[in-house]
Tab-separated table of C-alpha atoms in Angstrom:
chain	number	residue	atom	x	y	z
A	1	MET	CA	-37.992	-32.474	-4.233
A	2	THR	CA	-37.074	-30.366	-7.224
A	3	ILE	CA	-39.428	-30.550	-10.145
A	4	PRO	CA	-37.726	-29.565	-13.371
A	5	LYS	CA	-39.353	-26.767	-15.323
A	6	LYS	CA	-38.701	-28.316	-18.676
A	7	VAL	CA	-38.135	-31.906	-19.697
A	8	THR	CA	-37.224	-32.748	-23.259
A	9	SER	CA	-37.171	-36.498	-23.315
A	10	ALA	CA	-39.250	-39.437	-22.193
A	11	PRO	CA	-38.425	-43.106	-21.657
A	12	PRO	CA	-38.899	-45.484	-24.578
A	13	THR	CA	-42.369	-46.602	-25.552
A	14	ALA	CA	-43.238	-50.070	-24.227
A	15	ASN	CA	-45.973	-52.396	-25.348
A	16	VAL	CA	-48.039	-54.046	-22.615
A	17	LEU	CA	-49.478	-56.732	-24.958
A	18	SER	CA	-46.161	-58.073	-26.163
A	19	PRO	CA	-43.816	-59.648	-25.538
A	20	LEU	CA	-45.609	-61.868	-23.037
A	21	PRO	CA	-43.871	-64.125	-20.536
A	22	ALA	CA	-43.884	-67.847	-21.258
A	23	ARG	CA	-46.811	-69.655	-19.740
A	24	GLY	CA	-45.846	-70.748	-16.244
A	25	ALA	CA	-47.424	-72.355	-13.215
A	26	GLU	CA	-48.210	-68.958	-11.719
A	27	GLU	CA	-49.638	-65.733	-13.013
A	28	ALA	CA	-46.900	-63.405	-14.213
A	29	THR	CA	-46.867	-59.978	-12.600
A	30	GLU	CA	-44.756	-57.096	-13.823
A	31	ALA	CA	-44.587	-53.592	-12.380
A	32	LEU	CA	-45.005	-50.858	-14.989
A	33	LEU	CA	-45.186	-47.698	-12.929
A	34	SER	CA	-44.745	-46.776	-9.311
A	35	ALA	CA	-45.322	-43.732	-7.150
A	36	ASP	CA	-45.825	-43.065	-3.455
A	37	GLY	CA	-48.958	-45.049	-2.699
A	38	VAL	CA	-49.552	-46.082	-6.305
A	39	ARG	CA	-48.478	-49.137	-8.274
A	40	VAL	CA	-49.420	-50.110	-11.817
A	41	GLU	CA	-48.908	-53.714	-12.825
A	42	ARG	CA	-49.460	-55.951	-15.786
A	43	ILE	CA	-50.713	-59.390	-14.817
A	44	VAL	CA	-50.775	-62.243	-17.315
A	45	SER	CA	-52.910	-65.301	-16.571
A	46	HIS	CA	-52.971	-68.542	-18.544
A	47	GLY	CA	-55.840	-70.471	-17.040
A	48	GLN	CA	-54.763	-69.864	-13.457
A	49	SER	CA	-57.296	-69.150	-10.737
A	50	SER	CA	-57.035	-68.486	-7.021
A	51	PRO	CA	-56.583	-71.559	-4.814
A	52	ALA	CA	-59.809	-72.913	-3.290
A	53	GLY	CA	-60.721	-70.941	-0.190
A	54	PHE	CA	-58.181	-68.211	-0.911
A	55	TRP	CA	-59.310	-64.578	-0.880
A	56	TYR	CA	-57.357	-61.486	-1.786
A	57	ASP	CA	-57.826	-59.046	1.098
A	58	GLN	CA	-55.783	-55.966	0.365
A	59	ASP	CA	-54.977	-52.771	2.236
A	60	GLU	CA	-55.004	-51.032	-1.134
A	61	ALA	CA	-57.859	-50.385	-3.486
A	62	GLU	CA	-57.425	-51.931	-6.911
A	63	TRP	CA	-58.739	-50.858	-10.285
A	64	VAL	CA	-58.422	-53.638	-12.771
A	65	LEU	CA	-58.913	-53.622	-16.530
A	66	VAL	CA	-58.919	-56.672	-18.806
A	67	LEU	CA	-56.890	-55.825	-21.910
A	68	ARG	CA	-57.177	-59.251	-23.528
A	69	GLY	CA	-58.779	-62.586	-22.694
A	70	ARG	CA	-61.575	-63.584	-20.371
A	71	ALA	CA	-61.905	-64.103	-16.631
A	72	ARG	CA	-64.398	-64.549	-13.823
A	73	LEU	CA	-63.921	-62.808	-10.519
A	74	THR	CA	-65.753	-63.706	-7.324
A	75	ILE	CA	-66.438	-60.972	-4.792
A	76	GLU	CA	-67.251	-62.269	-1.341
A	77	GLY	CA	-70.868	-61.543	-0.548
A	78	GLU	CA	-71.988	-61.255	-4.151
A	79	THR	CA	-74.196	-64.026	-5.488
A	80	GLN	CA	-72.909	-63.900	-9.047
A	81	ASP	CA	-69.370	-63.890	-10.414
A	82	ARG	CA	-68.190	-60.921	-12.433
A	83	GLU	CA	-67.639	-62.020	-16.026
A	84	LEU	CA	-64.839	-59.951	-17.510
A	85	GLY	CA	-63.701	-59.575	-21.111
A	86	PRO	CA	-61.687	-57.053	-23.088
A	87	GLY	CA	-62.276	-53.493	-21.889
A	88	ASP	CA	-64.085	-54.522	-18.720
A	89	SER	CA	-62.932	-52.670	-15.634
A	90	LEU	CA	-63.749	-53.063	-11.990
A	91	PHE	CA	-62.976	-51.047	-8.863
A	92	LEU	CA	-62.224	-53.131	-5.807
A	93	PRO	CA	-62.218	-51.102	-2.588
A	94	ALA	CA	-59.556	-51.886	0.006
A	95	HIS	CA	-60.498	-55.062	1.907
A	96	CYS	CA	-63.072	-56.072	-0.671
A	97	ARG	CA	-62.361	-59.773	-0.535
A	98	HIS	CA	-62.174	-61.302	-3.976
A	99	ARG	CA	-60.708	-64.219	-5.844
A	100	VAL	CA	-60.055	-65.144	-9.427
A	101	ALA	CA	-62.568	-67.931	-10.105
A	102	TRP	CA	-61.437	-68.641	-13.647
A	103	THR	CA	-59.314	-67.381	-16.523
A	104	GLN	CA	-59.402	-68.724	-20.049
A	105	ALA	CA	-56.973	-71.589	-20.662
A	106	ASP	CA	-56.694	-71.285	-24.438
A	107	GLY	CA	-54.818	-68.002	-24.481
A	108	PRO	CA	-53.462	-65.327	-22.191
A	109	THR	CA	-55.615	-63.015	-20.137
A	110	ILE	CA	-53.824	-59.694	-19.767
A	111	TRP	CA	-54.829	-57.430	-16.886
A	112	LEU	CA	-53.819	-53.896	-16.121
A	113	ALA	CA	-54.082	-53.314	-12.372
A	114	ILE	CA	-53.732	-50.011	-10.534
A	115	PHE	CA	-53.234	-50.338	-6.771
A	116	ILE	CA	-53.800	-47.207	-4.702
A	117	ASP	CA	-53.242	-46.817	-0.966
A	118	ALA	CA	-56.461	-46.244	0.953
A	119	ARG	CA	-54.903	-43.084	2.485
A	120	LEU	CA	-55.126	-41.481	-0.986
A	121	ALA	CA	-58.902	-42.044	-0.868
A	122	PRO	CA	-59.282	-43.719	-4.261
A	123	LYS	CA	-62.767	-43.787	-5.706
A	124	PRO	CA	-64.352	-44.641	-9.027
A	125	VAL	CA	-65.863	-41.750	-10.981
A	126	GLY	CA	-69.001	-41.785	-13.096
B	1	MET	CA	-60.111	-41.722	7.837
B	2	THR	CA	-61.596	-45.053	8.797
B	3	ILE	CA	-60.744	-47.936	6.557
B	4	PRO	CA	-63.303	-50.697	6.836
B	5	LYS	CA	-61.969	-54.113	7.753
B	6	LYS	CA	-64.271	-55.962	5.451
B	7	VAL	CA	-66.043	-54.893	2.292
B	8	THR	CA	-68.466	-57.217	0.594
B	9	SER	CA	-69.451	-55.383	-2.541
B	10	ALA	CA	-67.877	-53.482	-5.385
B	11	PRO	CA	-69.294	-51.018	-7.905
B	12	PRO	CA	-70.626	-52.379	-11.192
B	13	THR	CA	-68.220	-53.468	-13.893
B	14	ALA	CA	-67.761	-50.845	-16.616
B	15	ASN	CA	-66.356	-51.280	-20.092
B	16	VAL	CA	-63.842	-48.679	-21.258
B	17	LEU	CA	-64.151	-49.637	-24.954
B	18	SER	CA	-67.895	-49.181	-25.211
B	19	PRO	CA	-70.097	-47.306	-25.349
B	20	LEU	CA	-68.048	-44.563	-26.973
B	21	PRO	CA	-69.136	-40.928	-27.199
B	22	ALA	CA	-70.307	-39.696	-30.576
B	23	ARG	CA	-67.555	-38.243	-32.690
B	24	GLY	CA	-67.256	-34.557	-31.892
B	25	ALA	CA	-65.042	-31.602	-32.698
B	26	GLU	CA	-62.914	-32.237	-29.621
B	27	GLU	CA	-61.391	-35.262	-27.998
B	28	ALA	CA	-63.741	-36.750	-25.411
B	29	THR	CA	-62.292	-37.108	-21.926
B	30	GLU	CA	-63.946	-39.052	-19.133
B	31	ALA	CA	-62.672	-39.551	-15.603
B	32	LEU	CA	-62.689	-43.188	-14.483
B	33	LEU	CA	-60.930	-43.088	-11.135
B	34	SER	CA	-59.643	-40.426	-8.809
B	35	ALA	CA	-57.525	-40.289	-5.683
B	36	ASP	CA	-55.437	-37.658	-3.922
B	37	GLY	CA	-52.849	-36.794	-6.556
B	38	VAL	CA	-54.026	-39.437	-9.025
B	39	ARG	CA	-56.504	-39.285	-11.895
B	40	VAL	CA	-57.334	-41.987	-14.425
B	41	GLU	CA	-59.066	-40.916	-17.605
B	42	ARG	CA	-60.297	-42.396	-20.823
B	43	ILE	CA	-59.637	-40.182	-23.826
B	44	VAL	CA	-61.271	-40.853	-27.179
B	45	SER	CA	-59.820	-39.232	-30.305
B	46	HIS	CA	-61.344	-39.280	-33.776
B	47	GLY	CA	-58.667	-37.769	-35.974
B	48	GLN	CA	-58.034	-34.824	-33.660
B	49	SER	CA	-54.529	-33.538	-33.043
B	50	SER	CA	-53.107	-30.708	-30.963
B	51	PRO	CA	-53.356	-27.229	-32.509
B	52	ALA	CA	-50.222	-26.081	-34.347
B	53	GLY	CA	-47.697	-24.697	-31.881
B	54	PHE	CA	-49.564	-26.044	-28.867
B	55	TRP	CA	-47.678	-28.107	-26.275
B	56	TYR	CA	-49.023	-29.906	-23.271
B	57	ASP	CA	-46.857	-28.828	-20.327
B	58	GLN	CA	-48.224	-30.477	-17.218
B	59	ASP	CA	-47.404	-30.312	-13.527
B	60	GLU	CA	-48.318	-33.981	-13.367
B	61	ALA	CA	-46.591	-36.965	-14.862
B	62	GLU	CA	-48.731	-38.937	-17.284
B	63	TRP	CA	-48.658	-42.597	-18.194
B	64	VAL	CA	-50.613	-43.203	-21.337
B	65	LEU	CA	-51.692	-46.462	-22.955
B	66	VAL	CA	-53.337	-46.849	-26.364
B	67	LEU	CA	-56.170	-49.349	-26.029
B	68	ARG	CA	-57.398	-49.076	-29.605
B	69	GLY	CA	-56.434	-47.107	-32.725
B	70	ARG	CA	-53.275	-45.357	-33.783
B	71	ALA	CA	-51.609	-42.063	-32.929
B	72	ARG	CA	-48.387	-40.107	-33.243
B	73	LEU	CA	-47.066	-38.111	-30.342
B	74	THR	CA	-44.373	-35.448	-30.598
B	75	ILE	CA	-42.093	-34.870	-27.631
B	76	GLU	CA	-40.279	-31.539	-27.721
B	77	GLY	CA	-36.593	-32.135	-28.245
B	78	GLU	CA	-36.984	-35.537	-29.848
B	79	THR	CA	-36.249	-35.830	-33.565
B	80	GLN	CA	-38.801	-38.533	-34.287
B	81	ASP	CA	-42.464	-38.798	-33.365
B	82	ARG	CA	-43.605	-41.681	-31.203
B	83	GLU	CA	-45.797	-44.003	-33.261
B	84	LEU	CA	-48.374	-45.574	-30.976
B	85	GLY	CA	-50.720	-48.475	-31.572
B	86	PRO	CA	-52.700	-50.894	-29.425
B	87	GLY	CA	-50.829	-51.791	-26.233
B	88	ASP	CA	-48.215	-49.085	-26.612
B	89	SER	CA	-47.553	-47.166	-23.419
B	90	LEU	CA	-45.464	-44.140	-22.692
B	91	PHE	CA	-44.396	-42.352	-19.522
B	92	LEU	CA	-44.348	-38.587	-19.793
B	93	PRO	CA	-42.551	-36.912	-16.873
B	94	ALA	CA	-44.044	-33.717	-15.470
B	95	HIS	CA	-43.220	-30.804	-17.768
B	96	CYS	CA	-42.233	-33.054	-20.617
B	97	ARG	CA	-43.692	-30.923	-23.381
B	98	HIS	CA	-45.614	-32.978	-25.886
B	99	ARG	CA	-48.361	-32.738	-28.425
B	100	VAL	CA	-50.595	-35.109	-30.300
B	101	ALA	CA	-49.318	-34.895	-33.891
B	102	TRP	CA	-51.920	-37.225	-35.392
B	103	THR	CA	-54.648	-39.718	-34.580
B	104	GLN	CA	-56.318	-41.998	-37.087
B	105	ALA	CA	-59.382	-40.499	-38.723
B	106	ASP	CA	-61.083	-43.728	-39.788
B	107	GLY	CA	-61.972	-44.947	-36.333
B	108	PRO	CA	-61.592	-44.031	-32.686
B	109	THR	CA	-58.311	-44.002	-30.839
B	110	ILE	CA	-58.942	-44.898	-27.210
B	111	TRP	CA	-56.344	-43.878	-24.630
B	112	LEU	CA	-56.090	-44.748	-20.985
B	113	ALA	CA	-54.215	-41.990	-19.172
B	114	ILE	CA	-52.988	-42.015	-15.579
B	115	PHE	CA	-51.999	-38.593	-14.219
B	116	ILE	CA	-49.905	-38.566	-11.047
B	117	ASP	CA	-48.788	-35.515	-9.078
B	118	ALA	CA	-45.035	-34.978	-9.162
B	119	ARG	CA	-45.043	-34.916	-5.329
B	120	LEU	CA	-45.851	-38.633	-5.391
B	121	ALA	CA	-42.608	-39.184	-7.331
B	122	PRO	CA	-44.036	-41.268	-10.178
B	123	LYS	CA	-41.554	-43.272	-12.176
B	124	PRO	CA	-41.697	-46.007	-14.790
B	125	VAL	CA	-40.448	-49.431	-13.745
B	126	GLY	CA	-38.567	-51.938	-15.828
């Protein structure tokens, strides 16, 4: 791969808070950035939660940040849900089973999610 | 590397909007997440800008998102600064020379920055 020595332009600025997709039956997921082993997504919830008995069980680690709204996340094995509001972030190791217990119904909850392959050894800092 | 099949806990939730470091002479940078070839940082500006004539010229691509505040970014070769406010995101390819022209002085500007090695071929989507 050739890496240019000098680059004099960048793609247009994009806002992750607007526009938002119309409220639908499902959460709306949009890829923002991709790289080998890395994926950044915006997820917009409107009161959706994970189906009863469903657990996310991912090969990738996920770092998630609530940009707007409110949500509750259940992590299997933990006795208390994680209450998440604006600015709250959470690192979910690969195969940390979790589900979305609740998102607010009276407005969008906007998540920024970074998925990183376990082979890149992702870890939270600080 | 052994990837566990089941993980039943996650690190504590952390808020990226608070607490904030005290206003100092320099921008305050804090690592949030790291992986091979990937680094996620929170950067807090309080009116700082890049020194005159200084350009960031990085081996890594950077995806930056303004979480709070306002800033202007200059990209070498572009005729107009990028005006950035809450939710605005920008992909800066590796070696895209840029500088922070201005950040608001009357409150913090909080950035989320994802740095990705060029060898992982980062690219914006959509």
